[in-house]
mmCIF file of C-alpha atoms in Angstrom:
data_model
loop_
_atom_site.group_PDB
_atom_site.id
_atom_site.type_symbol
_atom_site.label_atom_id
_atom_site.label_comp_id
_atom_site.label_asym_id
_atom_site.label_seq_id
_atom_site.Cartn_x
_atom_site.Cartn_y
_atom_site.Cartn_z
ATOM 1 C CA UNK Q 12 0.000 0.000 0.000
ATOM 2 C CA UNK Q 13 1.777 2.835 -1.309
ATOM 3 C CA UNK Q 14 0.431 5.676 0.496
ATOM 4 C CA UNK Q 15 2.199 8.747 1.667
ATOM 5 C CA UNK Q 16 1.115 8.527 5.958
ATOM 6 C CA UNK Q 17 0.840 11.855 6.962
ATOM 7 C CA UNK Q 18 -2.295 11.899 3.914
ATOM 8 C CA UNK Q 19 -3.480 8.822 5.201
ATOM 9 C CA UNK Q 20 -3.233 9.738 8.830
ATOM 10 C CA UNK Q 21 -5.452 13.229 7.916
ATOM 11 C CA UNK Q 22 -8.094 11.495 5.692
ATOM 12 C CA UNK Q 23 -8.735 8.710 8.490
ATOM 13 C CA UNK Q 24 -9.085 11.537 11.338
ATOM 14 C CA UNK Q 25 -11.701 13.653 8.660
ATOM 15 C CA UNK Q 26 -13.346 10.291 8.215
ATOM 16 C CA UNK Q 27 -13.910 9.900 12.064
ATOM 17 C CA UNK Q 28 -14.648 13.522 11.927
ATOM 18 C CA UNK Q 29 -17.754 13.221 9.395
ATOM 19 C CA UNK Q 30 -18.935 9.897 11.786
ATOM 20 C CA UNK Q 31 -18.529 12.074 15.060
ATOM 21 C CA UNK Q 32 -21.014 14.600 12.952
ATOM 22 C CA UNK Q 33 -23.418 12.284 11.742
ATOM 23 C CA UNK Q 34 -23.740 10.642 15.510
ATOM 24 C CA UNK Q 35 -24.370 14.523 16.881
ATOM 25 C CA UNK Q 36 -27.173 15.368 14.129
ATOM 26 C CA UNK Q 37 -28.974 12.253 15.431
ATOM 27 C CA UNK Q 38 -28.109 11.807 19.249
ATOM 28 C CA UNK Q 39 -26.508 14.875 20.116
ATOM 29 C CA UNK Q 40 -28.273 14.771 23.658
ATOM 30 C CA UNK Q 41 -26.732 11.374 24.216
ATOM 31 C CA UNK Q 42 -23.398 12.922 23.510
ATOM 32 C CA UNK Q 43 -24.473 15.669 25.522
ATOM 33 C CA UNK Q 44 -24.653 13.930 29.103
ATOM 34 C CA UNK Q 45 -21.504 11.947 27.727
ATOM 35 C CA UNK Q 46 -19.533 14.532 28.293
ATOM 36 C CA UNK Q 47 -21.082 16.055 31.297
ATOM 37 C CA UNK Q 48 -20.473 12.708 33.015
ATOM 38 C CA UNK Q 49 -16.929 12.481 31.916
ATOM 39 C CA UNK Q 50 -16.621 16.455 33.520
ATOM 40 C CA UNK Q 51 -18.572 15.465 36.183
ATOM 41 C CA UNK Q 52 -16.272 12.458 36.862
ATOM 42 C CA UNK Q 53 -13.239 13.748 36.162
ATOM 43 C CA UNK Q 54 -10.186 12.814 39.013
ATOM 44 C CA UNK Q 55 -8.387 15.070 40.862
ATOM 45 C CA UNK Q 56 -4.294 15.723 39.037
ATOM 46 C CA UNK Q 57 -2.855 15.824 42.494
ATOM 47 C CA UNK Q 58 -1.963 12.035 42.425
ATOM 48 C CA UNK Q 59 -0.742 12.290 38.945
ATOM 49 C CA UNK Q 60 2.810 12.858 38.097
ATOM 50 C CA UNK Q 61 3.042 15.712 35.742
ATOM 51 C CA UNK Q 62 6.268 16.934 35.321
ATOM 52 C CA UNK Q 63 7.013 20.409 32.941
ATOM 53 C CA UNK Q 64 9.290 23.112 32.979
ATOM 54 C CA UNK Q 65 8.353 26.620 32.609
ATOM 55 C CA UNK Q 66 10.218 29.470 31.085
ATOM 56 C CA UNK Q 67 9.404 32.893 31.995
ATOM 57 C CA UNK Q 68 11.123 36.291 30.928
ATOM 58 C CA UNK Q 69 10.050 39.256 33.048
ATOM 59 C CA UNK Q 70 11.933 42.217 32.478
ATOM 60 C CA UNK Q 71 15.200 41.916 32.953
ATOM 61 C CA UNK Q 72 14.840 38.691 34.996
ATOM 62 C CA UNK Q 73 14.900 35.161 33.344
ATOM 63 C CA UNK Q 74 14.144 31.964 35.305
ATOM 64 C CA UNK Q 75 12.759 28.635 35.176
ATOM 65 C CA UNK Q 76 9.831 27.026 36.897
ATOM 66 C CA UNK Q 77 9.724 23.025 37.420
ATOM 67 C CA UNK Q 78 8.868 20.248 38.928
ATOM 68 C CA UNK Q 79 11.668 18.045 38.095
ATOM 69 C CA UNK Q 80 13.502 18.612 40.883
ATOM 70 C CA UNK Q 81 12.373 16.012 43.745
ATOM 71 C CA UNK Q 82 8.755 15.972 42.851
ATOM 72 C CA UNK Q 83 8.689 19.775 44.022
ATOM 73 C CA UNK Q 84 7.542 22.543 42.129
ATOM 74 C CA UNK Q 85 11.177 24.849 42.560
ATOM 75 C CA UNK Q 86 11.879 28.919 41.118
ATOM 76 C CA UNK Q 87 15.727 28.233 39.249
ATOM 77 C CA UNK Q 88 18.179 31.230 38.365
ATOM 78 C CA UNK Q 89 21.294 30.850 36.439
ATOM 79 C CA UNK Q 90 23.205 33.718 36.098
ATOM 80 C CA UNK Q 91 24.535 32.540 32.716
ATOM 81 C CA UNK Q 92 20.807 31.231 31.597
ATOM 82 C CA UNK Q 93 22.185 27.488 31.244
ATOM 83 C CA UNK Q 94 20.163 25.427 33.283
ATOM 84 C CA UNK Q 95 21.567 21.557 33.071
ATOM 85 C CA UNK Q 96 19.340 18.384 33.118
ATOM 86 C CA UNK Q 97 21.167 15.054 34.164
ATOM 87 C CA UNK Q 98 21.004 12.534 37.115
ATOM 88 C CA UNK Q 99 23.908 13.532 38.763
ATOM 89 C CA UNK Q 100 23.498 15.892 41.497
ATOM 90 C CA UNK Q 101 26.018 18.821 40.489
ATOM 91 C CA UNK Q 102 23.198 19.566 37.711
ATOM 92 C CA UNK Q 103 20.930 22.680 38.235
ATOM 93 C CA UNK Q 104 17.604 19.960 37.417
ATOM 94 C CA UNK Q 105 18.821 16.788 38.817
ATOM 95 C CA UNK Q 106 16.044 13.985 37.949
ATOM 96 C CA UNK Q 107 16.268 10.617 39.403
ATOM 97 C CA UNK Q 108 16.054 8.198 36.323
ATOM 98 C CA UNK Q 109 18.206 5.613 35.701
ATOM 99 C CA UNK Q 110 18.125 6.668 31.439
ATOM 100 C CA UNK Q 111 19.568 9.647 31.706
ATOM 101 C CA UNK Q 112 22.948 10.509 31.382
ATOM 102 C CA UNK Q 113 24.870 12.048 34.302
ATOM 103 C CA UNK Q 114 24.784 15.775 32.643
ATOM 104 C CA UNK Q 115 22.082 14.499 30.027
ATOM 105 C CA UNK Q 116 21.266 18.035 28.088
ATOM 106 C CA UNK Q 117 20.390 21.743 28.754
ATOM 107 C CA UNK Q 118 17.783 24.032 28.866
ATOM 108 C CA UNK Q 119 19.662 27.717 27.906
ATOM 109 C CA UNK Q 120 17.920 31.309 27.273
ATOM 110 C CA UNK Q 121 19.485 33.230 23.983
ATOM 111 C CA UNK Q 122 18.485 36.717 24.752
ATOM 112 C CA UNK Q 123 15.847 38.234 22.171
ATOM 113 C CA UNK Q 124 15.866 34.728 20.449
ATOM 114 C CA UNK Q 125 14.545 32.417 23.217
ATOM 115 C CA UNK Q 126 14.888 28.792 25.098
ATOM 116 C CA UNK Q 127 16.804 25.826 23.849
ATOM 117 C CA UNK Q 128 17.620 22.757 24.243
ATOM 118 C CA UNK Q 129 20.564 21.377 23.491
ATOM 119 C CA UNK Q 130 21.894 17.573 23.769
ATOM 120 C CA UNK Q 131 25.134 16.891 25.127
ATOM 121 C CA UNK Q 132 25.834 13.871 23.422
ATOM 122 C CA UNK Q 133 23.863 11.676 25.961
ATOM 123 C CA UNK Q 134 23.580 7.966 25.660
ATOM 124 C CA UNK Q 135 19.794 7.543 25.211
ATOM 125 C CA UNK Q 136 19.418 10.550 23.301
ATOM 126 C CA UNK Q 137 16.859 13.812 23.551
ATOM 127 C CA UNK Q 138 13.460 14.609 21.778
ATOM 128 C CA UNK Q 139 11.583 17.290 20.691
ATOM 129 C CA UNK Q 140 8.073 16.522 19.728
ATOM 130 C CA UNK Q 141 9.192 13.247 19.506
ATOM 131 C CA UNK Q 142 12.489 14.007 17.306
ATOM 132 C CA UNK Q 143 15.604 13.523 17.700
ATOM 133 C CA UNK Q 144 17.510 16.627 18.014
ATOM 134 C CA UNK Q 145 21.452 16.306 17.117
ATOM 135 C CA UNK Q 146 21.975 20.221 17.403
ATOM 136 C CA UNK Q 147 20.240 23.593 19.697
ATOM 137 C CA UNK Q 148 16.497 23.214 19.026
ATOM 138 C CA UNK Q 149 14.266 25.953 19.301
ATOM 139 C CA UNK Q 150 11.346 25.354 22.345
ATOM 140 C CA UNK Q 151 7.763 26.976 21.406
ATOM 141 C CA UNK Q 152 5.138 26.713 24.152
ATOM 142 C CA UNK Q 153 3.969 23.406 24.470
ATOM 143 C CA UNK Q 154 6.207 21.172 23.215
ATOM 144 C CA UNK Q 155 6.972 17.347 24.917
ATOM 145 C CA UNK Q 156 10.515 16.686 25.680
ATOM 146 C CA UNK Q 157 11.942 13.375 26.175
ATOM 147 C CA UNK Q 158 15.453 12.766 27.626
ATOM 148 C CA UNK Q 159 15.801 8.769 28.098
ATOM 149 C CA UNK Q 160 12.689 8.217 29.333
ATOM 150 C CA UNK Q 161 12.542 11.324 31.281
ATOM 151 C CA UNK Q 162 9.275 13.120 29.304
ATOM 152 C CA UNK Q 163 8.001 16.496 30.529
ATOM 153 C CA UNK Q 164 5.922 19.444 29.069
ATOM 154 C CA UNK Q 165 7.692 22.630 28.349
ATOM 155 C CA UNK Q 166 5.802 26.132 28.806
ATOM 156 C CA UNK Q 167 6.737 29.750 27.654
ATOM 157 C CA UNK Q 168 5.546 32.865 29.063
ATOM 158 C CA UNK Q 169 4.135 34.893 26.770
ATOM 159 C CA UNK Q 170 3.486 38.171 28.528
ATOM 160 C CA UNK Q 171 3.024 39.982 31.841
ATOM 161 C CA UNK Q 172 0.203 42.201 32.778
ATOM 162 C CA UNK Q 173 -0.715 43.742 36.003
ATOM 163 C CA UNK Q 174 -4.228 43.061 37.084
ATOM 164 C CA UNK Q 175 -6.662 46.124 38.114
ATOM 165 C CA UNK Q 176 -8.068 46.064 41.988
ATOM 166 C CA UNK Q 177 -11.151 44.363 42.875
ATOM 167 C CA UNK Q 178 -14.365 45.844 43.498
ATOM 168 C CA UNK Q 179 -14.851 46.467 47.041
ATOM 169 C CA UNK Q 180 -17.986 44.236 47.178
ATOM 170 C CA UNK Q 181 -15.734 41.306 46.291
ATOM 171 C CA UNK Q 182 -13.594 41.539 48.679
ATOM 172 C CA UNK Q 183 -15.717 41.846 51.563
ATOM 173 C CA UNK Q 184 -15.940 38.250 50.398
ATOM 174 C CA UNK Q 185 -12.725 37.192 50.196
ATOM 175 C CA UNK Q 186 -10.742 35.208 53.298
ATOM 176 C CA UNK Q 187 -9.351 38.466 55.241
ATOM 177 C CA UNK Q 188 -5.485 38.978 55.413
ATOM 178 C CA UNK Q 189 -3.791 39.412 58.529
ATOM 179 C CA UNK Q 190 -3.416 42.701 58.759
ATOM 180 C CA UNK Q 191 -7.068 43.011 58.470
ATOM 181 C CA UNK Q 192 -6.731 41.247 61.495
ATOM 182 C CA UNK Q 193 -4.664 43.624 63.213
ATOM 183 C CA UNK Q 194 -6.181 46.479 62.572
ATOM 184 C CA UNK Q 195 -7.362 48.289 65.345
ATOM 185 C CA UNK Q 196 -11.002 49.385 65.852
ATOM 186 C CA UNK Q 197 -11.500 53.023 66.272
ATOM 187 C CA UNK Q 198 -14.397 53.869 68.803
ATOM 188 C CA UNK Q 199 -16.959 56.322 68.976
ATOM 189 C CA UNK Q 200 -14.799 58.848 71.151
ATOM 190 C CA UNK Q 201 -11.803 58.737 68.481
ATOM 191 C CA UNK Q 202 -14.456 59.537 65.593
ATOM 192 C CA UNK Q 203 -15.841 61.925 67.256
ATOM 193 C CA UNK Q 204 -12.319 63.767 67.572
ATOM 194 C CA UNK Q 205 -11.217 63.101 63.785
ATOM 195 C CA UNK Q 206 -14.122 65.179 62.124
ATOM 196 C CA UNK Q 207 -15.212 68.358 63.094
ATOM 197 C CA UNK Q 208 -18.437 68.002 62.052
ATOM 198 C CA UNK Q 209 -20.797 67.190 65.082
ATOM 199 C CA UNK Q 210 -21.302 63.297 65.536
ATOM 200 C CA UNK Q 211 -24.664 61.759 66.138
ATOM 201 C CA UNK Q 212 -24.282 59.184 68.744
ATOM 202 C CA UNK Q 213 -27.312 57.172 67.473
ATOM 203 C CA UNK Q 214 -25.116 57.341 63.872
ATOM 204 C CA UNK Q 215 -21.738 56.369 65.690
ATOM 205 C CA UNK Q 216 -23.439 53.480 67.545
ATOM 206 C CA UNK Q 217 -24.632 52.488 64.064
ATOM 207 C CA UNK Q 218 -21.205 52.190 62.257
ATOM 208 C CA UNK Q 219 -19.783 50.754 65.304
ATOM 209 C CA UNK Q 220 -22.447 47.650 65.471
ATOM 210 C CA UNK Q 221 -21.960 47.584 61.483
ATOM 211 C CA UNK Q 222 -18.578 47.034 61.670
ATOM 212 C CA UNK Q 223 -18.999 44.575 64.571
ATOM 213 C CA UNK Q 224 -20.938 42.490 63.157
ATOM 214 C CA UNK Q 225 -19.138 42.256 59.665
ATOM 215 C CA UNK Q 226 -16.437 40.775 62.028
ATOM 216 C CA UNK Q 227 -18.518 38.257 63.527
ATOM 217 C CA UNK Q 228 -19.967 37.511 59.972
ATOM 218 C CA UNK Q 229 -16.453 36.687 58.705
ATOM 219 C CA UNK Q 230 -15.128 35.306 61.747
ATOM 220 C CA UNK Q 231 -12.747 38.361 62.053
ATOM 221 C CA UNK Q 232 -13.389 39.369 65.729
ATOM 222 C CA UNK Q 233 -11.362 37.339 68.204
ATOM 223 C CA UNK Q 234 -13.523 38.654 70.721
ATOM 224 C CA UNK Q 235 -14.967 36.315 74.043
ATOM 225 C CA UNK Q 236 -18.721 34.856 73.419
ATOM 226 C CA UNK Q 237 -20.431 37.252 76.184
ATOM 227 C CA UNK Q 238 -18.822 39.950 74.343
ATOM 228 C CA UNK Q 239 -20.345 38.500 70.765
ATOM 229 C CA UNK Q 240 -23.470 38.050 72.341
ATOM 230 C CA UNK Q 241 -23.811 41.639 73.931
ATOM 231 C CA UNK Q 242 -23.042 42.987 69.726
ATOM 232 C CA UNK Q 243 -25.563 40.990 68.556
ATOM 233 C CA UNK Q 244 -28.197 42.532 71.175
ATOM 234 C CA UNK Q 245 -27.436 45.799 70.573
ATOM 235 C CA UNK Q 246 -26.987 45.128 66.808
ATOM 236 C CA UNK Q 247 -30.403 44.112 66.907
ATOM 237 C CA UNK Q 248 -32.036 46.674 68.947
ATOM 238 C CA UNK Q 249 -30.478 48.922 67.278
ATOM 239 C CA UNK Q 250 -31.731 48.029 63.531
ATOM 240 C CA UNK Q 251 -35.366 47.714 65.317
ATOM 241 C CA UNK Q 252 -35.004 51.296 66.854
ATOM 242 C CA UNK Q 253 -34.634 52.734 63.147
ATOM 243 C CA UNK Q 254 -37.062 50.344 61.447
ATOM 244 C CA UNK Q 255 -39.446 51.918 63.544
ATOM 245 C CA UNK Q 256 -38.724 55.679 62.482
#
């Protein structure tokens, strides 16, 4: 059968293509709650041992981010942007498999040109994409790499943007940080004497019991129960007093 594979391989994935569409028309809800399940049952990837490096240029800093190291996800620098792969320890990613060679390859930033990776000769060899490489390969984001039998993902930064703030209404709801915590609570007598405009005390006792009980609410008050409990009664007498206005 003399036919060129990389044809055949596309006219048998168009051909499963035109089946998947012909199933849909028909039974698309079937397919439907198909794929819900699969969602639905989907495991956790804690268990699963995905190894990748990352790449990442920020300004004038250039590092890698991996997991290779120990099973632990580890921030690397190189001051000369060569970062070494092998199973001896004197590497800079030292990986604990018996098919790689002791330096095996290297990762290495070219500046304005980007990661490679480069073979050094090892005895099981290196892949790209499953290819051999014999000379400095160019990474894109994405690609598989296999050294031995070492195989990992590699990722590229593409950009860095500074998000805007959050609406305040958000984080009300977010877990508070600690030096939300530790903020001290101003009370009535210290607003009174920040403002020169005349304070209500039926107004002050108001904010205060507000800002109580969004502490209680959010479990932000380290205060005693008795004390909790005398907030909520006045919280509540309070709100009834001005209902009734």
């Amino acid at each position: 059968m003399n036919r060129n594979f990389p044809n055949y391989e596309l006219e048998r994935r168009l051909s499963l293509y035109h089946v998947f569409l012909a199933l849909y028309e028909r039974h698309g809800d079937i397919l439907d709650r198909i794929l819900q399940l699969e969602n639905l049952y989907q495991p956790s990837l804690k268990g699963e041992n995905l190894r990748y490096v990352q790449g990442v240029v920020e300004d004038s800093s250039v590092y890698l981010i991996t997991n290779l190291c120990d099973n632990q996800t580890q921030t690397l620098e190189q001051m000369q942007h060569i970062w070494t792969i092998g199973r001896d320890r004197s590497n800079g990613i030292c990986a604990d498999n018996r098919h790689l060679s002791r330096c095996h390859a290297a990762i290495q930033y070219i500046e304005y040109q980007g990661f490679y990776l480069v073979d050094f000769h090892s005895t099981n060899g290196s892949f790209v994409n499953g290819e051999s490489i014999y000379q400095p390969t160019k990474l894109q984001d994405g690609d598989r790499i296999r050294l031995g039998s070492l195989t990992f993902d590699f990722f590229l930064n593409h950009q860095h943007r500074v998000l805007p703030a959050l609406p305040a209404d958000l984080v009300t709801q977010l877990i508070p940080s600690t030096a939300d915590i530790q903020q001290p609570e101003l009370d009535s007598h210290s607003v009174a004497q920040q403002t020169d405009d005349p304070v209500n005390p039926d107004e002050t006792i108001q904010i205060s019991l507000e800002c109580a009980w969004g502490r209680l609410e959010y479990g932000r008050d380290g205060l005693q129960e008795q004390q909790k409990s005398d907030i909520l009664d006045r919280f509540f007498q309070q709100s009834t007093r001005t209902d009734y206005r």
